[in-house]
Coordinates of C-alpha atoms and ligand atoms in Angstrom, one line a residue:
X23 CA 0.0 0.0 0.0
X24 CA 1.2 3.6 -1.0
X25 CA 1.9 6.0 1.7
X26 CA 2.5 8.5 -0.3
X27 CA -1.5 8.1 -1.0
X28 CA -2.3 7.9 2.5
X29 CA -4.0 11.0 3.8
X30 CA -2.2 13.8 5.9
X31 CA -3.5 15.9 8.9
X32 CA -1.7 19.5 8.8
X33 CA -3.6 20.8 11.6
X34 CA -7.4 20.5 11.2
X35 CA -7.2 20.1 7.5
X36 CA -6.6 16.8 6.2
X37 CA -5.0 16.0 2.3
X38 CA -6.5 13.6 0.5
X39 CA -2.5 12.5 -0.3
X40 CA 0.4 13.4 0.9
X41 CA 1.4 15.3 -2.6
X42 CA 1.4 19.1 -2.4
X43 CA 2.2 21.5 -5.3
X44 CA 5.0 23.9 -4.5
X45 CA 4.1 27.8 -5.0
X46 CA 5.2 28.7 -8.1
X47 CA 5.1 32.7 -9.2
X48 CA 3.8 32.9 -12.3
X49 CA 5.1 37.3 -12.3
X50 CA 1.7 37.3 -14.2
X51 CA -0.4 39.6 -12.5
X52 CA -1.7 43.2 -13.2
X53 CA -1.3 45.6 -9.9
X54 CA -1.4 42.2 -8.2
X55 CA -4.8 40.7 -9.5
X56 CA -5.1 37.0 -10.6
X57 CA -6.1 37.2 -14.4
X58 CA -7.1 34.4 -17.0
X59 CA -3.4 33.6 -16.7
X60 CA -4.0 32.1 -13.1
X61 CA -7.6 30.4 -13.9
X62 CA -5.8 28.4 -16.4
X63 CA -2.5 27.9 -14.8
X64 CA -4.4 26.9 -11.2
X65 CA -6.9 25.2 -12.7
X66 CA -4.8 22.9 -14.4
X67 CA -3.2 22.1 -11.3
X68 CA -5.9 21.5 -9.0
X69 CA -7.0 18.6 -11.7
X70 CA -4.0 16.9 -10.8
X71 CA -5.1 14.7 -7.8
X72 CA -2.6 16.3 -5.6
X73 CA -3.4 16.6 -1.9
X74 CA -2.8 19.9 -2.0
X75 CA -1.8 23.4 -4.5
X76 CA 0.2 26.2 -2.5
X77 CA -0.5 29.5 -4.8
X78 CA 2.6 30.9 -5.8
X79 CA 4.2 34.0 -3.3
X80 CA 1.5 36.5 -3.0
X81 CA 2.7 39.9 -1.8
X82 CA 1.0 41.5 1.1
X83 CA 2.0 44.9 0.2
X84 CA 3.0 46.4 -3.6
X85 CA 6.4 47.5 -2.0
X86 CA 6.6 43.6 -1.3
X87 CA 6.3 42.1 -4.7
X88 CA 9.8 40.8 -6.3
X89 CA 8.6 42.2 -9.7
X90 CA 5.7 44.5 -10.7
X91 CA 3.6 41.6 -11.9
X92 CA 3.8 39.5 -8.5
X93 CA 0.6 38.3 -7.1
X94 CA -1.2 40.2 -4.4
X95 CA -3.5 40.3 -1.4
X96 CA -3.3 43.7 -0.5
X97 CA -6.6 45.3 -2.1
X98 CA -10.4 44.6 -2.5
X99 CA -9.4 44.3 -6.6
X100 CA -7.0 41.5 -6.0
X101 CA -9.1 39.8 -3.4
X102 CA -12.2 39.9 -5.6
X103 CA -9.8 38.3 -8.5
X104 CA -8.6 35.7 -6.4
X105 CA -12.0 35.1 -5.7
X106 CA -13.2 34.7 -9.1
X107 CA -10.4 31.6 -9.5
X108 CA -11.0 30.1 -6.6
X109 CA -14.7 30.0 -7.1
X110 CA -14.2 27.7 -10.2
X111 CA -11.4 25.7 -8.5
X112 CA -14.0 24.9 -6.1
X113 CA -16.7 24.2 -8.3
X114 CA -14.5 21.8 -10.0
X115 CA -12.0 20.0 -7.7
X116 CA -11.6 18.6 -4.6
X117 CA -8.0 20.3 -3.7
X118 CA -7.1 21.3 -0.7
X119 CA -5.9 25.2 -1.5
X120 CA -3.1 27.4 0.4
X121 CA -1.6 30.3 -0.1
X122 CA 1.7 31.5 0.3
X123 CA 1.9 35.0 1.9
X124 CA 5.2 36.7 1.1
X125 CA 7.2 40.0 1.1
X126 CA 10.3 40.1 -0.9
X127 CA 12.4 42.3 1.4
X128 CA 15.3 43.4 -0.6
X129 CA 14.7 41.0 -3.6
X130 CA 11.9 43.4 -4.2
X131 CA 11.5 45.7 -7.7
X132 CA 12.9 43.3 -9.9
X133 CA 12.4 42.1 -13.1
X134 CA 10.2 39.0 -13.9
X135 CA 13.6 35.7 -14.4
X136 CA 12.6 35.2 -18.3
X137 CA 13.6 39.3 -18.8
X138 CA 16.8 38.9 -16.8
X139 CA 15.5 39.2 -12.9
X140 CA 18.0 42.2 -12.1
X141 CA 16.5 45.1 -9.9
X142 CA 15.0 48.0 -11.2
X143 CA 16.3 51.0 -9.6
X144 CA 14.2 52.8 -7.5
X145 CA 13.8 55.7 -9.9
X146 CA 13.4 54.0 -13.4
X147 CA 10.0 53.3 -14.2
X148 CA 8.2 50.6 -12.5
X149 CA 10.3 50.7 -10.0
X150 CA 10.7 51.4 -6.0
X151 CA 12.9 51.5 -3.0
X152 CA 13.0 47.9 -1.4
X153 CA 13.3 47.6 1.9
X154 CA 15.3 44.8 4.4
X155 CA 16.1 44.6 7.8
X156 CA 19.4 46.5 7.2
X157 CA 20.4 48.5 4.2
X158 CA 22.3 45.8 2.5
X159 CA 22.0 45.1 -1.2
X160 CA 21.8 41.4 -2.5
X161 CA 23.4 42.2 -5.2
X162 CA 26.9 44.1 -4.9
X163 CA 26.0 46.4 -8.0
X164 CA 22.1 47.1 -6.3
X165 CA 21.2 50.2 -5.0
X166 CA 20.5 49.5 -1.1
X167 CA 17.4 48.8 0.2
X168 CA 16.3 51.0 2.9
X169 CA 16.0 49.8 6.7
X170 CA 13.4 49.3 8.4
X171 CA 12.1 51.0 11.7
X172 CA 9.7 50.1 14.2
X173 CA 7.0 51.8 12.4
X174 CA 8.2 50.1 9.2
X175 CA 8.1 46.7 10.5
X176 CA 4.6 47.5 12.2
X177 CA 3.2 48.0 8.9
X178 CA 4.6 45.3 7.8
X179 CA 3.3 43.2 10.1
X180 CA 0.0 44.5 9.5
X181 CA 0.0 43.9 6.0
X182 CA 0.4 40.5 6.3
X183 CA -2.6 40.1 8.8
X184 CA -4.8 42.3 6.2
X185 CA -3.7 40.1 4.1
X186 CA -4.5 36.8 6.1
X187 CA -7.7 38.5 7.0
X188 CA -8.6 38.4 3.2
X189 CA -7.2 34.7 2.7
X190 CA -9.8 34.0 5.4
X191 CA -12.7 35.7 3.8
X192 CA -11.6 33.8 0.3
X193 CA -12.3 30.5 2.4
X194 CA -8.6 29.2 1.7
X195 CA -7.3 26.4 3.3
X196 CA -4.5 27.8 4.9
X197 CA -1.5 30.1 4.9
X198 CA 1.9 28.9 4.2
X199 CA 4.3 32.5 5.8
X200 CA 7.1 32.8 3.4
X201 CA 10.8 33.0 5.2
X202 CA 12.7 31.3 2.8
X203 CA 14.7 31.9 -0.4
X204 CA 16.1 35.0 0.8
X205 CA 13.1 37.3 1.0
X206 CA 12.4 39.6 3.7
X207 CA 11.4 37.5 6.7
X208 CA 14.9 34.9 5.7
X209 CA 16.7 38.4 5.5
X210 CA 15.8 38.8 9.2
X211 CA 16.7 35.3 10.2
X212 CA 20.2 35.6 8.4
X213 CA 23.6 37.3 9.7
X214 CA 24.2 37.9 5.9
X215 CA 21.2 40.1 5.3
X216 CA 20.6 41.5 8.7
X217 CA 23.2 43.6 10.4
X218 CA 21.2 45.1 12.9
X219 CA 22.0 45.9 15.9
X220 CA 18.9 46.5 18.1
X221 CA 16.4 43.6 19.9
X222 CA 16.0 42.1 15.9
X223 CA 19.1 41.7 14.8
X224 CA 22.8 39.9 16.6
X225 CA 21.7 36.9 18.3
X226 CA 19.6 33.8 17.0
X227 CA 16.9 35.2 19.5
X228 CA 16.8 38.4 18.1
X229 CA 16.8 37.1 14.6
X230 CA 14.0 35.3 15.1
X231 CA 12.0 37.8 16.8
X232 CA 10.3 39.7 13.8
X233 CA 9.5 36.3 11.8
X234 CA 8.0 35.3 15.0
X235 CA 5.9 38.5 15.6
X236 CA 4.7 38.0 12.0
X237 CA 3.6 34.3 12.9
X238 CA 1.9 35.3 15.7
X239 CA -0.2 38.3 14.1
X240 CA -1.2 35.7 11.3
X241 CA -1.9 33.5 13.6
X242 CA -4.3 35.6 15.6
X243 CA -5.8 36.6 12.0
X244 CA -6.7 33.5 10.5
X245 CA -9.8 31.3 11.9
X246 CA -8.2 28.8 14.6
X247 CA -9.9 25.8 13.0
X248 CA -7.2 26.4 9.3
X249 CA -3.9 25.9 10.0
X250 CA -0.9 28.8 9.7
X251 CA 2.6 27.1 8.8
X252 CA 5.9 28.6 7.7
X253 CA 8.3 28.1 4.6
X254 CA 12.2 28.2 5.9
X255 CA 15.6 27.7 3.7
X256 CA 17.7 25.5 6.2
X257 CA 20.5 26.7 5.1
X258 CA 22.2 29.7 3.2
X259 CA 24.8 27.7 2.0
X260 CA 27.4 29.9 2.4
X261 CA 29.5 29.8 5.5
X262 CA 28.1 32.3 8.8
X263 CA 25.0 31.9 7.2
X264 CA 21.6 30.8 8.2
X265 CA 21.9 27.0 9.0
X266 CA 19.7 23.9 10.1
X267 CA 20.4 24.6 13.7
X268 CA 18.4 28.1 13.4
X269 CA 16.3 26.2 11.5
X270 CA 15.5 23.5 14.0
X271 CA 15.1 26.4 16.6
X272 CA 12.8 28.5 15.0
X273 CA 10.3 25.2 14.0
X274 CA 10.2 24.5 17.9
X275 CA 9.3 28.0 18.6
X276 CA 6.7 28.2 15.9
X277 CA 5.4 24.5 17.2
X278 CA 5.0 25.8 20.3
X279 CA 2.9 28.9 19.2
X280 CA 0.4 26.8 17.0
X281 CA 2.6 26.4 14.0
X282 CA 1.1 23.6 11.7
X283 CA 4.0 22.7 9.8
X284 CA 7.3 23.3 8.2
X285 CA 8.0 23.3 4.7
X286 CA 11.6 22.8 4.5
X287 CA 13.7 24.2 1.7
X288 CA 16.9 26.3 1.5
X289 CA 18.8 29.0 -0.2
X290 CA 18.2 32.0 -1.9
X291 CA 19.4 34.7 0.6
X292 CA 22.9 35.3 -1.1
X293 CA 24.4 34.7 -4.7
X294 CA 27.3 33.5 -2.9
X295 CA 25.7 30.3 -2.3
X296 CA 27.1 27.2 -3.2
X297 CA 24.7 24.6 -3.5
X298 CA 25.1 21.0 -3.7
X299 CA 22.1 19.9 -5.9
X300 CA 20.9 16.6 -6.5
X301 CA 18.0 14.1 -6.6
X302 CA 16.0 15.2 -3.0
X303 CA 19.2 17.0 -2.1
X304 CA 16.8 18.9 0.8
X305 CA 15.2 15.8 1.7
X306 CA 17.8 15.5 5.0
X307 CA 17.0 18.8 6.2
X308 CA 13.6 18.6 6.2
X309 CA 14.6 15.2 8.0
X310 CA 16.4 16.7 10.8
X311 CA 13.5 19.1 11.6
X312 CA 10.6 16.2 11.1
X313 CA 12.8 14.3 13.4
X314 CA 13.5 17.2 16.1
X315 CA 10.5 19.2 16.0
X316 CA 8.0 16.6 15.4
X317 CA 5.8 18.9 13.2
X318 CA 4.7 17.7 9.9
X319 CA 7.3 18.4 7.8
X320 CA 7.3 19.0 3.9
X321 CA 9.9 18.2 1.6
X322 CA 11.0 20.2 -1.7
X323 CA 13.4 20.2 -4.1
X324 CA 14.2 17.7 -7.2
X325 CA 11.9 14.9 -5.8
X326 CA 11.1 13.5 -9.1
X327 CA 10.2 9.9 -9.2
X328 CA 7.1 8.8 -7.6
X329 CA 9.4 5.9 -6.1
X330 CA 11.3 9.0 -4.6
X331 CA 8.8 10.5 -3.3
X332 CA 7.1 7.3 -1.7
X333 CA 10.5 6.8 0.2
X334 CA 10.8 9.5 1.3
X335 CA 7.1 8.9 2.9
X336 CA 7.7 5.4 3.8
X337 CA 11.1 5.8 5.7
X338 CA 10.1 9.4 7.9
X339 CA 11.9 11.6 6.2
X340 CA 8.8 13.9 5.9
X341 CA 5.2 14.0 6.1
X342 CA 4.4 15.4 2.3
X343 CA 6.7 16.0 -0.8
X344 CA 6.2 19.8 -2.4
X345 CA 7.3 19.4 -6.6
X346 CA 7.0 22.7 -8.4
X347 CA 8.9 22.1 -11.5
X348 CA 8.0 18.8 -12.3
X349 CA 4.2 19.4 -11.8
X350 CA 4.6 22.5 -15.0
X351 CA 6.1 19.5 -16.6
X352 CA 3.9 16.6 -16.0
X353 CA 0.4 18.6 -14.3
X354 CA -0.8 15.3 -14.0
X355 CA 1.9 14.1 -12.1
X356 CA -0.3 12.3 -9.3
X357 CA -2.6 10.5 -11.4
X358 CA 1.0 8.6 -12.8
X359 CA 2.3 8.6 -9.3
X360 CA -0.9 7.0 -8.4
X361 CA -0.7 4.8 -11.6
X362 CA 2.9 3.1 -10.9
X363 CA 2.1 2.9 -7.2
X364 CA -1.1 1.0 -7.4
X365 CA -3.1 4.0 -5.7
X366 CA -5.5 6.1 -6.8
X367 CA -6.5 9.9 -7.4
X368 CA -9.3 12.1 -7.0
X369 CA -9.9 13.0 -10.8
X370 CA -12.8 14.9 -12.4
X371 CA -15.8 13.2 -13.9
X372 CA -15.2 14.6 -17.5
X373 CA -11.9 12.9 -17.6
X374 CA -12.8 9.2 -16.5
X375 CA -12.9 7.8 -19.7
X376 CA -8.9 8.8 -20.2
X377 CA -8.2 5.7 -17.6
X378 CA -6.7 2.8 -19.3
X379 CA -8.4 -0.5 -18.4
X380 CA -5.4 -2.0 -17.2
X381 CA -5.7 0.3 -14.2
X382 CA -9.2 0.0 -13.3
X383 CA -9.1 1.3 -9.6
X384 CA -7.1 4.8 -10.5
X385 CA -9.9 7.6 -10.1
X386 CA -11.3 6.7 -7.0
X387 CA -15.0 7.2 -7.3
X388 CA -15.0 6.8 -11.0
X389 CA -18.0 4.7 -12.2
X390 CA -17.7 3.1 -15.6
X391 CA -20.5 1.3 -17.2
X392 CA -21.8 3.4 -19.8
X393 CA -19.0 4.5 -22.9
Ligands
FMN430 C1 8.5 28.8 -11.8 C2 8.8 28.8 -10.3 C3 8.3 29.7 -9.4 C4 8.6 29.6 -8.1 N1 8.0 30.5 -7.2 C5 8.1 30.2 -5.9 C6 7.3 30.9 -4.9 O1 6.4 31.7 -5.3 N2 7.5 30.7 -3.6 C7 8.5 29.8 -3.2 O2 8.6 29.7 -2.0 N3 9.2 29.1 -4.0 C8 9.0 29.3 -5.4 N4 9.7 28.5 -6.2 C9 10.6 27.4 -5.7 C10 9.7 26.1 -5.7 O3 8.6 26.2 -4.8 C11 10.6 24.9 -5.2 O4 11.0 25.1 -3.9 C12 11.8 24.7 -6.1 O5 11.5 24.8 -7.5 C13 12.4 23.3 -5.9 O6 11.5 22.3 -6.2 P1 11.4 21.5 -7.5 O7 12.8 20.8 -7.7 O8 10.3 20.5 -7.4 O9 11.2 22.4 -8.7 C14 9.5 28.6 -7.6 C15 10.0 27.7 -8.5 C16 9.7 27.7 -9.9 C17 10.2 26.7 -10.8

């Protein structure tokens, strides 16, 4: 029997399977709203008998998008155009959906990866003054971002609960806090971003303090009953950087305040990094803090194979796998997971007919009879 295919509790929501689908920007929005673009693009993917679809970074300010067509949840336009996809996701699929709430920090004003992802200065067009903890560019050549003060962070903070308060009202499953890949809640949490040298910045403690205050305000802002979890690189890979300790300290602090789970990946917070990639090369650290923390515990990063993946169930490694770029490759990724591990998937009605004989059991539910 899979285990991959065997449902997961995160919190009081329960996956069908134990499959999610990483965020994914799509840098396709207009002043953050969801377009045709993201009915089609999300649609897809919430046919594809996953457990569960994380939508891609979603800023919770326009001074926290990476690039000028980032995602948003910071007005009533982009809430009513969320709205409009998730209505017909609902209609049609059984998905579990999340969202993943996110400020870029310094890695903000940027352009979109396939036009070259350097920042646009604050004062060419489209573009804006980032800012970070300290006033430390990524990039050597970038102009700085400014720091932020109390009153900075505040707003901050109260961004991403206006933001979670509108998740709420779209009836989403969940929130998944962004502090990874070097945006700004990872820029607190790393001695390479954050040089500061008040109560948030210096020791792990302090580091950990503003990520923490975010947690709890989005915490406090989403219904009790739908789980709040947090995204974290484990590592910077780069020497004095962030590391798994930190990592391991900050999921035991978030358990203990009503955290639902860690999704464990790494990188992104300098381009000094040197990563050492292979097949499931995060799996381990998302091991360590399954292992440490006890939370549910989500693994990303080249997980592949559906034999992969069901190892990495079958022998604790973590709780779910997270694949972003092989679901744009293969959206229907579960159904030939499910196919080669004798489970089977959630799939719409309208697509029945596409299940070869040999595999009679696949769509669970499906009733064949008439052709
Ligand atoms: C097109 C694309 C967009 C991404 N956008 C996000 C994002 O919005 N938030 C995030 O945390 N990670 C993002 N990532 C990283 C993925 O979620 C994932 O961690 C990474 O791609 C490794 O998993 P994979 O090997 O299955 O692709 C993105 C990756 C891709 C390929």
């Amino acid at each position: 029997m899979s285990q991959l295919f065997e449902p997961l509790a995160i919190g009081n929501l329960t996956l069908a399977n134990r499959i999610t689908i990483a965020p994914m920007c799509q840098y396709s929005a207009e002043d953050g709203n969801a377009g045709d673009w993201h009915m089609i693009h999300l649609g897809s993917l919430a046919l594809s008998g996953a457990g569960m679809l994380i939508v891609e970074a979603t800023a919770v300010s326009p001074e926290g998008r990476i690039t000028p067509q980032d995602l948003g949840l910071y007005s009533d336009d982009n809430e009513a155009a969320l709205a409009r996809v998730l209505k017909a996701i609902r209609a049609h699929s059984p998905i579990a959906v999340a969202i993943q709430l996110a400020h870029a920090g310094r890695k903000a004003s940027s352009h979109a990866p396939w036009d070259g992802g350097q920042q646009i200065a604050p004062d060419a067009p489209r573009g804006w003054h980032a800012v970070a903890p300290s006033a430390v560019p990524h990039g050597q050549e970038e102009v700085p971002p400014v720091a932020l003060d109390r009153a900075g962070m505040d707003k901050v903070r109260d961004d991403f609960v206006a933001a979670a308060r509108r998740a709420a009202r779209l009836g989403l499953d969940g929130i998944e806090i962004h502090a990874a890949h070097g945006y700004l809640l990872h820029q607190f949490l790393s001695p390479l971003a954050n040089h500061r040298d008040d109560e948030y910045g210096g020791s792990l403690e302090n580091r950990m303090r503003f990520p923490i205050e975010v947690f709890d305000a989005v915490r406090e802002a989403f219904p009790s009953d739908r789980p709040v979890w947090m995204r974290i690189s484990a590592t910077d890979w780069v020497p004095g950087g962030w590391d798994i300790e930190g990592t391991v300290a900050l999921s035991k602090a978030l358990k203990a305040r009503g955290c639902a789970a860690i999704h464990v990946t790494t990188g992104g917070v300098s381009p000094q990094q040197a990563i050492k990639l292979g097949p499931g090369y995060q799996v381990p650290y998302a091991q360590r803090v399954k292992a440490e923390v006890g939370l549910p515990t989500i693994a990303v990063g080249l997980i592949t194979e559906p034999e992969q993946a069901e190892a990495i169930i079958a022998n604790h490694e973590a709780d779910a796998v997270s694949l972003a770029r092989a679901m744009l490759y293969d959206p229907r990724w579960p159904w030939h997971a499910a196919a080669r591990l004798g489970a089977s998937v959630q799939a719409p009605k309208q697509y029945w007919r596409s299940q070869p004989r040999e595999l009679k059991d696949l769509f669970a539910g499906a009733a064949f009879g008439q052709r």
